[in-house]
């Protein structure tokens, strides 16, 4: 299972136990907008992101995060010449309080939480196969800020009291995934990086949206009641930012 690493031992321990975590193309990073290259003629095409299915999502506590899993590869994204990627699951990273929680930073700014939508390259049939390849995954990152209003697209978070313990799960009626995204999905940053937790494989094309989404304070509180793989409150489940090294970030604004 997942109990052989913790967010609290990410300093020396991850690198000792999981060699890939010492790589030079690691995630997350601080996205410094002024240093980015300008991208051209690229767009994200969403398929079935607007569809409500008859099957169910499962929403589950895996001891490191809350994960909403798709029943099948219905929703997908095409990233121009990079190919088509099937939606697999989404999960969250959050802080103990609103001063921290996101994995990526935006010009040094941290957000209270971040949502990751994980997609598998359609040329691979399993996650394990994708994990062997540099073009295996496309993960979308969405910054989460605190807003006044409840975000009704995230009503499924209200089932977190049933997900206190690692391994617990509930069914959620399938809804259109695009309701979770920022209203403007045409402004984003892209770079090549890694999974942000062990085994830190450098297999991810990251797309981080410029616009944050909002959750209410009480919705953010719904993350902070669940417990981790040691039965401790699951908070601060984010990795610290990694060096950019010899990488470029590309910025798209239309
Ligand atoms: C968190 O540990 C999630 O719980 C994992 O989700 C996720 O693993 C991991 O972060 C790394 O993913 O998008 N942050 S990330 O780079 O998505 C994967 C599950 O294990 C493979 C389901
Ligand atoms: Zn993540």
PDB file of C-alpha atoms and ligand atoms in Angstrom:
ATOM      1  CA  UNK A   1       0.000   0.000   0.000  1.00  0.00           C
ATOM      2  CA  UNK A   2       1.042   3.614   0.484  1.00  0.00           C
ATOM      3  CA  UNK A   3       2.422   3.472   4.015  1.00  0.00           C
ATOM      4  CA  UNK A   4       6.103   3.343   3.046  1.00  0.00           C
ATOM      5  CA  UNK A   5       6.379   7.134   2.667  1.00  0.00           C
ATOM      6  CA  UNK A   6       4.980  10.240   4.314  1.00  0.00           C
ATOM      7  CA  UNK A   7       4.763  13.917   3.482  1.00  0.00           C
ATOM      8  CA  UNK A   8       6.630  14.646   6.731  1.00  0.00           C
ATOM      9  CA  UNK A   9       9.735  12.711   5.601  1.00  0.00           C
ATOM     10  CA  UNK A  10      10.058  14.176   2.113  1.00  0.00           C
ATOM     11  CA  UNK A  11      13.438  15.787   2.801  1.00  0.00           C
ATOM     12  CA  UNK A  12      16.130  13.112   2.881  1.00  0.00           C
ATOM     13  CA  UNK A  13      13.951  10.009   3.115  1.00  0.00           C
ATOM     14  CA  UNK A  14      12.153  10.147  -0.209  1.00  0.00           C
ATOM     15  CA  UNK A  15      15.434  10.613  -2.040  1.00  0.00           C
ATOM     16  CA  UNK A  16      17.106   7.756  -0.151  1.00  0.00           C
ATOM     17  CA  UNK A  17      14.277   5.273  -0.578  1.00  0.00           C
ATOM     18  CA  UNK A  18      13.047   6.336  -4.013  1.00  0.00           C
ATOM     19  CA  UNK A  19      15.935   7.167  -6.335  1.00  0.00           C
ATOM     20  CA  UNK A  20      13.742   8.867  -8.937  1.00  0.00           C
ATOM     21  CA  UNK A  21      12.838  11.593  -6.407  1.00  0.00           C
ATOM     22  CA  UNK A  22      16.418  12.890  -6.812  1.00  0.00           C
ATOM     23  CA  UNK A  23      15.886  13.511 -10.543  1.00  0.00           C
ATOM     24  CA  UNK A  24      16.383  16.812 -12.360  1.00  0.00           C
ATOM     25  CA  UNK A  25      12.836  17.142 -13.763  1.00  0.00           C
ATOM     26  CA  UNK A  26      10.838  16.982 -10.566  1.00  0.00           C
ATOM     27  CA  UNK A  27       7.489  18.507  -9.611  1.00  0.00           C
ATOM     28  CA  UNK A  28       6.027  20.702  -8.245  1.00  0.00           C
ATOM     29  CA  UNK A  29       7.748  23.976  -9.183  1.00  0.00           C
ATOM     30  CA  UNK A  30       7.262  27.688  -8.678  1.00  0.00           C
ATOM     31  CA  UNK A  31       5.773  28.916 -11.965  1.00  0.00           C
ATOM     32  CA  UNK A  32       7.391  32.278 -12.548  1.00  0.00           C
ATOM     33  CA  UNK A  33       5.192  33.723 -15.284  1.00  0.00           C
ATOM     34  CA  UNK A  34       7.610  36.388 -16.548  1.00  0.00           C
ATOM     35  CA  UNK A  35      10.238  33.759 -17.421  1.00  0.00           C
ATOM     36  CA  UNK A  36       7.947  31.558 -19.510  1.00  0.00           C
ATOM     37  CA  UNK A  37       8.154  30.989 -23.261  1.00  0.00           C
ATOM     38  CA  UNK A  38       5.117  31.978 -25.284  1.00  0.00           C
ATOM     39  CA  UNK A  39       3.232  29.001 -26.734  1.00  0.00           C
ATOM     40  CA  UNK A  40       1.514  29.078 -30.092  1.00  0.00           C
ATOM     41  CA  UNK A  41      -1.284  27.150 -31.768  1.00  0.00           C
ATOM     42  CA  UNK A  42      -1.947  24.821 -28.945  1.00  0.00           C
ATOM     43  CA  UNK A  43      -5.285  24.129 -27.438  1.00  0.00           C
ATOM     44  CA  UNK A  44      -6.863  21.646 -25.131  1.00  0.00           C
ATOM     45  CA  UNK A  45      -9.778  19.769 -26.632  1.00  0.00           C
ATOM     46  CA  UNK A  46     -12.080  18.270 -24.029  1.00  0.00           C
ATOM     47  CA  UNK A  47     -14.219  15.241 -24.897  1.00  0.00           C
ATOM     48  CA  UNK A  48     -17.053  14.128 -22.592  1.00  0.00           C
ATOM     49  CA  UNK A  49     -15.927  16.566 -19.916  1.00  0.00           C
ATOM     50  CA  UNK A  50     -19.467  17.969 -20.181  1.00  0.00           C
ATOM     51  CA  UNK A  51     -21.286  14.629 -19.864  1.00  0.00           C
ATOM     52  CA  UNK A  52     -23.069  13.220 -16.844  1.00  0.00           C
ATOM     53  CA  UNK A  53     -22.810   9.433 -16.887  1.00  0.00           C
ATOM     54  CA  UNK A  54     -25.137   6.832 -15.393  1.00  0.00           C
ATOM     55  CA  UNK A  55     -22.336   4.995 -13.582  1.00  0.00           C
ATOM     56  CA  UNK A  56     -20.690   6.223 -10.394  1.00  0.00           C
ATOM     57  CA  UNK A  57     -17.423   7.816  -9.421  1.00  0.00           C
ATOM     58  CA  UNK A  58     -15.793   6.445  -6.298  1.00  0.00           C
ATOM     59  CA  UNK A  59     -14.475   8.965  -3.786  1.00  0.00           C
ATOM     60  CA  UNK A  60     -11.864   7.492  -1.517  1.00  0.00           C
ATOM     61  CA  UNK A  61      -9.298   8.154   1.208  1.00  0.00           C
ATOM     62  CA  UNK A  62      -6.018   6.496   0.116  1.00  0.00           C
ATOM     63  CA  UNK A  63      -4.112   7.642   3.209  1.00  0.00           C
ATOM     64  CA  UNK A  64      -2.376  10.456   1.311  1.00  0.00           C
ATOM     65  CA  UNK A  65      -5.259  12.271  -0.365  1.00  0.00           C
ATOM     66  CA  UNK A  66      -8.944  12.187  -1.245  1.00  0.00           C
ATOM     67  CA  UNK A  67      -9.287  10.689  -4.723  1.00  0.00           C
ATOM     68  CA  UNK A  68     -12.280  10.777  -7.085  1.00  0.00           C
ATOM     69  CA  UNK A  69     -11.936   7.857  -9.504  1.00  0.00           C
ATOM     70  CA  UNK A  70     -13.637   7.575 -12.888  1.00  0.00           C
ATOM     71  CA  UNK A  71     -15.494   4.336 -13.677  1.00  0.00           C
ATOM     72  CA  UNK A  72     -14.109   4.181 -17.217  1.00  0.00           C
ATOM     73  CA  UNK A  73     -12.152   6.170 -19.808  1.00  0.00           C
ATOM     74  CA  UNK A  74     -15.106   8.356 -20.875  1.00  0.00           C
ATOM     75  CA  UNK A  75     -13.667  11.819 -20.412  1.00  0.00           C
ATOM     76  CA  UNK A  76     -10.506  12.640 -22.329  1.00  0.00           C
ATOM     77  CA  UNK A  77      -8.345  15.525 -23.442  1.00  0.00           C
ATOM     78  CA  UNK A  78      -6.367  16.053 -26.619  1.00  0.00           C
ATOM     79  CA  UNK A  79      -3.287  18.236 -26.203  1.00  0.00           C
ATOM     80  CA  UNK A  80      -2.501  19.036 -29.831  1.00  0.00           C
ATOM     81  CA  UNK A  81       0.443  17.022 -31.129  1.00  0.00           C
ATOM     82  CA  UNK A  82       1.112  15.575 -27.665  1.00  0.00           C
ATOM     83  CA  UNK A  83      -1.781  13.196 -28.175  1.00  0.00           C
ATOM     84  CA  UNK A  84      -4.945  12.111 -26.390  1.00  0.00           C
ATOM     85  CA  UNK A  85      -5.104  11.265 -22.698  1.00  0.00           C
ATOM     86  CA  UNK A  86      -7.912   9.469 -20.852  1.00  0.00           C
ATOM     87  CA  UNK A  87      -9.154  10.894 -17.565  1.00  0.00           C
ATOM     88  CA  UNK A  88      -8.231   8.497 -14.754  1.00  0.00           C
ATOM     89  CA  UNK A  89      -8.777  10.201 -11.392  1.00  0.00           C
ATOM     90  CA  UNK A  90      -8.570  13.529  -9.624  1.00  0.00           C
ATOM     91  CA  UNK A  91      -7.256  14.228  -6.149  1.00  0.00           C
ATOM     92  CA  UNK A  92      -6.372  17.115  -3.884  1.00  0.00           C
ATOM     93  CA  UNK A  93      -3.501  18.551  -1.879  1.00  0.00           C
ATOM     94  CA  UNK A  94      -4.301  20.914   0.997  1.00  0.00           C
ATOM     95  CA  UNK A  95      -2.891  22.707   4.015  1.00  0.00           C
ATOM     96  CA  UNK A  96      -3.571  22.681   7.727  1.00  0.00           C
ATOM     97  CA  UNK A  97      -4.727  26.261   7.240  1.00  0.00           C
ATOM     98  CA  UNK A  98      -5.165  28.658   4.313  1.00  0.00           C
ATOM     99  CA  UNK A  99      -1.535  29.853   4.365  1.00  0.00           C
ATOM    100  CA  UNK A 100      -0.304  26.680   2.598  1.00  0.00           C
ATOM    101  CA  UNK A 101      -1.533  23.624   0.736  1.00  0.00           C
ATOM    102  CA  UNK A 102      -0.885  23.969  -2.996  1.00  0.00           C
ATOM    103  CA  UNK A 103       2.005  22.087  -4.574  1.00  0.00           C
ATOM    104  CA  UNK A 104       2.759  24.494  -7.401  1.00  0.00           C
ATOM    105  CA  UNK A 105       3.335  28.144  -6.643  1.00  0.00           C
ATOM    106  CA  UNK A 106       2.337  30.994  -8.957  1.00  0.00           C
ATOM    107  CA  UNK A 107       5.015  33.692  -8.966  1.00  0.00           C
ATOM    108  CA  UNK A 108       5.874  32.610  -5.436  1.00  0.00           C
ATOM    109  CA  UNK A 109       2.249  32.659  -4.293  1.00  0.00           C
ATOM    110  CA  UNK A 110       0.882  29.632  -2.444  1.00  0.00           C
ATOM    111  CA  UNK A 111      -2.821  28.643  -2.436  1.00  0.00           C
ATOM    112  CA  UNK A 112      -4.786  26.807   0.299  1.00  0.00           C
ATOM    113  CA  UNK A 113      -5.271  23.759  -1.945  1.00  0.00           C
ATOM    114  CA  UNK A 114      -4.662  22.345  -5.410  1.00  0.00           C
ATOM    115  CA  UNK A 115      -6.655  19.865  -7.496  1.00  0.00           C
ATOM    116  CA  UNK A 116      -4.908  17.416  -9.858  1.00  0.00           C
ATOM    117  CA  UNK A 117      -6.704  15.726 -12.749  1.00  0.00           C
ATOM    118  CA  UNK A 118      -4.654  12.696 -13.793  1.00  0.00           C
ATOM    119  CA  UNK A 119      -4.900  11.453 -17.394  1.00  0.00           C
ATOM    120  CA  UNK A 120      -3.204   8.416 -18.989  1.00  0.00           C
ATOM    121  CA  UNK A 121      -1.847   8.590 -22.534  1.00  0.00           C
ATOM    122  CA  UNK A 122      -4.322   6.657 -24.711  1.00  0.00           C
ATOM    123  CA  UNK A 123      -1.466   4.810 -26.369  1.00  0.00           C
ATOM    124  CA  UNK A 124      -0.885   2.899 -23.127  1.00  0.00           C
ATOM    125  CA  UNK A 125      -3.437   0.488 -21.744  1.00  0.00           C
ATOM    126  CA  UNK A 126      -2.594   0.587 -18.042  1.00  0.00           C
ATOM    127  CA  UNK A 127      -1.192   3.027 -15.527  1.00  0.00           C
ATOM    128  CA  UNK A 128       1.754   0.637 -15.015  1.00  0.00           C
ATOM    129  CA  UNK A 129       2.586   0.752 -18.711  1.00  0.00           C
ATOM    130  CA  UNK A 130       2.294   4.554 -18.799  1.00  0.00           C
ATOM    131  CA  UNK A 131       4.628   4.726 -15.801  1.00  0.00           C
ATOM    132  CA  UNK A 132       7.456   3.294 -17.935  1.00  0.00           C
ATOM    133  CA  UNK A 133       7.237   6.142 -20.460  1.00  0.00           C
ATOM    134  CA  UNK A 134       8.148   9.842 -20.392  1.00  0.00           C
ATOM    135  CA  UNK A 135       4.880  10.698 -22.189  1.00  0.00           C
ATOM    136  CA  UNK A 136       2.785   8.466 -19.941  1.00  0.00           C
ATOM    137  CA  UNK A 137       0.643  10.999 -18.080  1.00  0.00           C
ATOM    138  CA  UNK A 138      -0.922  14.416 -18.483  1.00  0.00           C
ATOM    139  CA  UNK A 139      -1.845  15.987 -15.147  1.00  0.00           C
ATOM    140  CA  UNK A 140      -3.869  19.210 -14.926  1.00  0.00           C
ATOM    141  CA  UNK A 141      -3.258  21.393 -11.888  1.00  0.00           C
ATOM    142  CA  UNK A 142      -5.885  23.814 -10.624  1.00  0.00           C
ATOM    143  CA  UNK A 143      -5.193  26.283  -7.816  1.00  0.00           C
ATOM    144  CA  UNK A 144      -7.912  26.537  -5.163  1.00  0.00           C
ATOM    145  CA  UNK A 145      -8.573  29.773  -3.257  1.00  0.00           C
ATOM    146  CA  UNK A 146     -11.111  30.583  -0.552  1.00  0.00           C
ATOM    147  CA  UNK A 147     -14.280  32.296  -1.700  1.00  0.00           C
ATOM    148  CA  UNK A 148     -17.466  33.534  -0.037  1.00  0.00           C
ATOM    149  CA  UNK A 149     -19.837  31.176  -1.824  1.00  0.00           C
ATOM    150  CA  UNK A 150     -20.159  27.417  -1.709  1.00  0.00           C
ATOM    151  CA  UNK A 151     -18.959  25.909  -4.986  1.00  0.00           C
ATOM    152  CA  UNK A 152     -21.847  23.542  -5.717  1.00  0.00           C
ATOM    153  CA  UNK A 153     -19.811  21.552  -8.260  1.00  0.00           C
ATOM    154  CA  UNK A 154     -17.864  20.281  -5.244  1.00  0.00           C
ATOM    155  CA  UNK A 155     -20.887  19.026  -3.282  1.00  0.00           C
ATOM    156  CA  UNK A 156     -19.235  15.588  -3.241  1.00  0.00           C
ATOM    157  CA  UNK A 157     -16.789  16.941  -0.632  1.00  0.00           C
ATOM    158  CA  UNK A 158     -19.634  16.801   1.896  1.00  0.00           C
ATOM    159  CA  UNK A 159     -19.149  13.019   2.034  1.00  0.00           C
ATOM    160  CA  UNK A 160     -15.732  13.443   3.673  1.00  0.00           C
ATOM    161  CA  UNK A 161     -17.148  12.509   7.137  1.00  0.00           C
ATOM    162  CA  UNK A 162     -17.571   8.997   5.647  1.00  0.00           C
ATOM    163  CA  UNK A 163     -13.933   9.002   4.514  1.00  0.00           C
ATOM    164  CA  UNK A 164     -12.142   9.610   7.800  1.00  0.00           C
ATOM    165  CA  UNK A 165     -10.034   6.448   7.619  1.00  0.00           C
ATOM    166  CA  UNK A 166      -7.552   5.229   5.018  1.00  0.00           C
ATOM    167  CA  UNK A 167      -9.186   2.788   2.643  1.00  0.00           C
ATOM    168  CA  UNK A 168     -12.742   4.046   3.088  1.00  0.00           C
ATOM    169  CA  UNK A 169     -14.733   4.955  -0.015  1.00  0.00           C
ATOM    170  CA  UNK A 170     -18.172   6.117  -1.098  1.00  0.00           C
ATOM    171  CA  UNK A 171     -19.966   6.202  -4.451  1.00  0.00           C
ATOM    172  CA  UNK A 172     -20.675   9.577  -6.030  1.00  0.00           C
ATOM    173  CA  UNK A 173     -23.202  10.072  -8.829  1.00  0.00           C
ATOM    174  CA  UNK A 174     -21.223  10.854 -11.972  1.00  0.00           C
ATOM    175  CA  UNK A 175     -21.265  14.518 -12.986  1.00  0.00           C
ATOM    176  CA  UNK A 176     -19.698  16.621 -15.730  1.00  0.00           C
ATOM    177  CA  UNK A 177     -16.034  17.090 -14.854  1.00  0.00           C
ATOM    178  CA  UNK A 178     -15.808  20.450 -16.625  1.00  0.00           C
ATOM    179  CA  UNK A 179     -17.905  21.997 -13.829  1.00  0.00           C
ATOM    180  CA  UNK A 180     -14.830  21.647 -11.599  1.00  0.00           C
ATOM    181  CA  UNK A 181     -12.514  23.618 -13.884  1.00  0.00           C
ATOM    182  CA  UNK A 182     -11.807  27.363 -13.970  1.00  0.00           C
ATOM    183  CA  UNK A 183     -14.169  29.205 -16.312  1.00  0.00           C
ATOM    184  CA  UNK A 184     -11.266  30.221 -18.538  1.00  0.00           C
ATOM    185  CA  UNK A 185      -9.350  27.091 -19.539  1.00  0.00           C
ATOM    186  CA  UNK A 186      -7.392  28.810 -22.314  1.00  0.00           C
ATOM    187  CA  UNK A 187      -4.736  30.349 -20.074  1.00  0.00           C
ATOM    188  CA  UNK A 188      -2.248  27.802 -18.747  1.00  0.00           C
ATOM    189  CA  UNK A 189       1.385  26.891 -18.138  1.00  0.00           C
ATOM    190  CA  UNK A 190       2.960  23.681 -19.417  1.00  0.00           C
ATOM    191  CA  UNK A 191       6.207  21.919 -18.512  1.00  0.00           C
ATOM    192  CA  UNK A 192       7.682  18.424 -18.256  1.00  0.00           C
ATOM    193  CA  UNK A 193       7.877  17.069 -14.735  1.00  0.00           C
ATOM    194  CA  UNK A 194       7.123  14.212 -12.393  1.00  0.00           C
ATOM    195  CA  UNK A 195       4.673  12.627 -10.015  1.00  0.00           C
ATOM    196  CA  UNK A 196       4.807  14.779  -6.878  1.00  0.00           C
ATOM    197  CA  UNK A 197       4.998  11.804  -4.528  1.00  0.00           C
ATOM    198  CA  UNK A 198       7.045   8.574  -4.514  1.00  0.00           C
ATOM    199  CA  UNK A 199       8.046   7.033  -6.748  1.00  0.00           C
ATOM    200  CA  UNK A 200       8.448  10.497  -8.403  1.00  0.00           C
ATOM    201  CA  UNK A 201       8.550   9.103 -11.980  1.00  0.00           C
ATOM    202  CA  UNK A 202       9.395  11.777 -14.596  1.00  0.00           C
ATOM    203  CA  UNK A 203       6.450  10.860 -16.809  1.00  0.00           C
ATOM    204  CA  UNK A 204       4.140  13.858 -16.487  1.00  0.00           C
ATOM    205  CA  UNK A 205       3.272  16.614 -18.924  1.00  0.00           C
ATOM    206  CA  UNK A 206       1.983  19.214 -16.473  1.00  0.00           C
ATOM    207  CA  UNK A 207      -0.660  21.774 -17.441  1.00  0.00           C
ATOM    208  CA  UNK A 208      -1.340  24.288 -14.660  1.00  0.00           C
ATOM    209  CA  UNK A 209      -4.239  26.670 -15.216  1.00  0.00           C
ATOM    210  CA  UNK A 210      -3.629  30.346 -14.562  1.00  0.00           C
ATOM    211  CA  UNK A 211      -7.085  30.973 -13.091  1.00  0.00           C
ATOM    212  CA  UNK A 212      -7.831  29.542  -9.647  1.00  0.00           C
ATOM    213  CA  UNK A 213     -11.187  28.110  -8.630  1.00  0.00           C
ATOM    214  CA  UNK A 214     -12.916  28.948  -5.323  1.00  0.00           C
ATOM    215  CA  UNK A 215     -14.184  26.801  -2.496  1.00  0.00           C
ATOM    216  CA  UNK A 216     -15.861  28.182   0.615  1.00  0.00           C
ATOM    217  CA  UNK A 217     -14.109  28.034   3.988  1.00  0.00           C
ATOM    218  CA  UNK A 218     -16.464  25.262   5.087  1.00  0.00           C
ATOM    219  CA  UNK A 219     -15.699  23.253   1.947  1.00  0.00           C
ATOM    220  CA  UNK A 220     -11.950  23.551   2.628  1.00  0.00           C
ATOM    221  CA  UNK A 221     -12.663  22.410   6.178  1.00  0.00           C
ATOM    222  CA  UNK A 222     -14.109  19.184   4.750  1.00  0.00           C
ATOM    223  CA  UNK A 223     -10.611  18.159   3.617  1.00  0.00           C
ATOM    224  CA  UNK A 224      -9.064  18.771   7.015  1.00  0.00           C
ATOM    225  CA  UNK A 225     -11.116  16.234   9.004  1.00  0.00           C
ATOM    226  CA  UNK A 226      -9.838  13.058   7.330  1.00  0.00           C
ATOM    227  CA  UNK A 227      -6.970  10.931   8.647  1.00  0.00           C
ATOM    228  CA  UNK A 228      -3.810   9.655   6.982  1.00  0.00           C
ATOM    229  CA  UNK A 229      -2.119   6.245   6.853  1.00  0.00           C
ATOM    230  CA  UNK A 230      -0.958   6.707  10.462  1.00  0.00           C
ATOM    231  CA  UNK A 231      -4.395   7.706  11.719  1.00  0.00           C
ATOM    232  CA  UNK A 232      -3.190  11.315  12.110  1.00  0.00           C
ATOM    233  CA  UNK A 233      -5.110  14.262  10.664  1.00  0.00           C
ATOM    234  CA  UNK A 234      -4.357  14.394   6.939  1.00  0.00           C
ATOM    235  CA  UNK A 235      -3.173  17.958   6.265  1.00  0.00           C
ATOM    236  CA  UNK A 236      -0.151  19.512   4.545  1.00  0.00           C
ATOM    237  CA  UNK A 237      -0.096  16.708   1.965  1.00  0.00           C
ATOM    238  CA  UNK A 238       1.993  18.718  -0.476  1.00  0.00           C
ATOM    239  CA  UNK A 239       5.564  18.363  -1.732  1.00  0.00           C
ATOM    240  CA  UNK A 240       7.840  21.408  -1.538  1.00  0.00           C
ATOM    241  CA  UNK A 241       8.811  23.067  -4.819  1.00  0.00           C
ATOM    242  CA  UNK A 242      11.675  21.541  -6.782  1.00  0.00           C
ATOM    243  CA  UNK A 243      14.380  23.156  -8.895  1.00  0.00           C
ATOM    244  CA  UNK A 244      13.428  24.028 -12.473  1.00  0.00           C
ATOM    245  CA  UNK A 245      16.968  23.121 -13.629  1.00  0.00           C
ATOM    246  CA  UNK A 246      17.292  23.006 -17.399  1.00  0.00           C
ATOM    247  CA  UNK A 247      13.571  23.221 -18.190  1.00  0.00           C
ATOM    248  CA  UNK A 248      11.333  25.729 -19.867  1.00  0.00           C
ATOM    249  CA  UNK A 249       7.747  26.537 -18.951  1.00  0.00           C
ATOM    250  CA  UNK A 250       5.465  27.434 -21.827  1.00  0.00           C
ATOM    251  CA  UNK A 251       2.608  29.863 -21.356  1.00  0.00           C
ATOM    252  CA  UNK A 252      -0.566  29.833 -23.448  1.00  0.00           C
ATOM    253  CA  UNK A 253      -3.136  32.586 -23.336  1.00  0.00           C
ATOM    254  CA  UNK A 254      -5.506  31.691 -26.150  1.00  0.00           C
TER     255      UNK A 254
HETATM  256  C1  LIG B   1      -0.971  11.716  -4.207  1.00  0.00           C
HETATM  257  O1  LIG B   1      -0.183  10.886  -3.382  1.00  0.00           O
HETATM  258  C2  LIG B   1      -2.222  10.942  -4.636  1.00  0.00           C
HETATM  259  O2  LIG B   1      -2.840  10.382  -3.505  1.00  0.00           O
HETATM  260  C3  LIG B   1      -1.869   9.821  -5.602  1.00  0.00           C
HETATM  261  O3  LIG B   1      -3.087   9.288  -6.117  1.00  0.00           O
HETATM  262  C4  LIG B   1      -1.045  10.379  -6.745  1.00  0.00           C
HETATM  263  O4  LIG B   1      -0.619   9.301  -7.572  1.00  0.00           O
HETATM  264  C5  LIG B   1       0.179  11.097  -6.216  1.00  0.00           C
HETATM  265  O5  LIG B   1      -0.222  12.140  -5.355  1.00  0.00           O
HETATM  266  C6  LIG B   1       1.028  11.682  -7.347  1.00  0.00           C
HETATM  267  O6  LIG B   1       0.205  12.314  -8.305  1.00  0.00           O
HETATM  268  O7  LIG B   1      -0.619  14.133  -9.622  1.00  0.00           O
HETATM  269  N1  LIG B   1       0.350  14.696  -7.390  1.00  0.00           N
HETATM  270  S1  LIG B   1       0.446  13.795  -8.690  1.00  0.00           S
HETATM  271  O8  LIG B   1       1.773  13.901  -9.255  1.00  0.00           O
HETATM  272  O9  LIG B   1      -1.886   9.979  -9.301  1.00  0.00           O
HETATM  273  C7  LIG B   1      -1.054   9.238  -8.839  1.00  0.00           C
HETATM  274  C8  LIG B   1      -3.237   7.954  -6.163  1.00  0.00           C
HETATM  275  O10 LIG B   1      -2.380   7.187  -5.816  1.00  0.00           O
HETATM  276  C9  LIG B   1      -0.408   8.196  -9.618  1.00  0.00           C
HETATM  277  C10 LIG B   1      -4.549   7.484  -6.637  1.00  0.00           C
HETATM  278 ZN1  LIG B   2      -1.358  15.467  -6.959  1.00  0.00          ZN
END
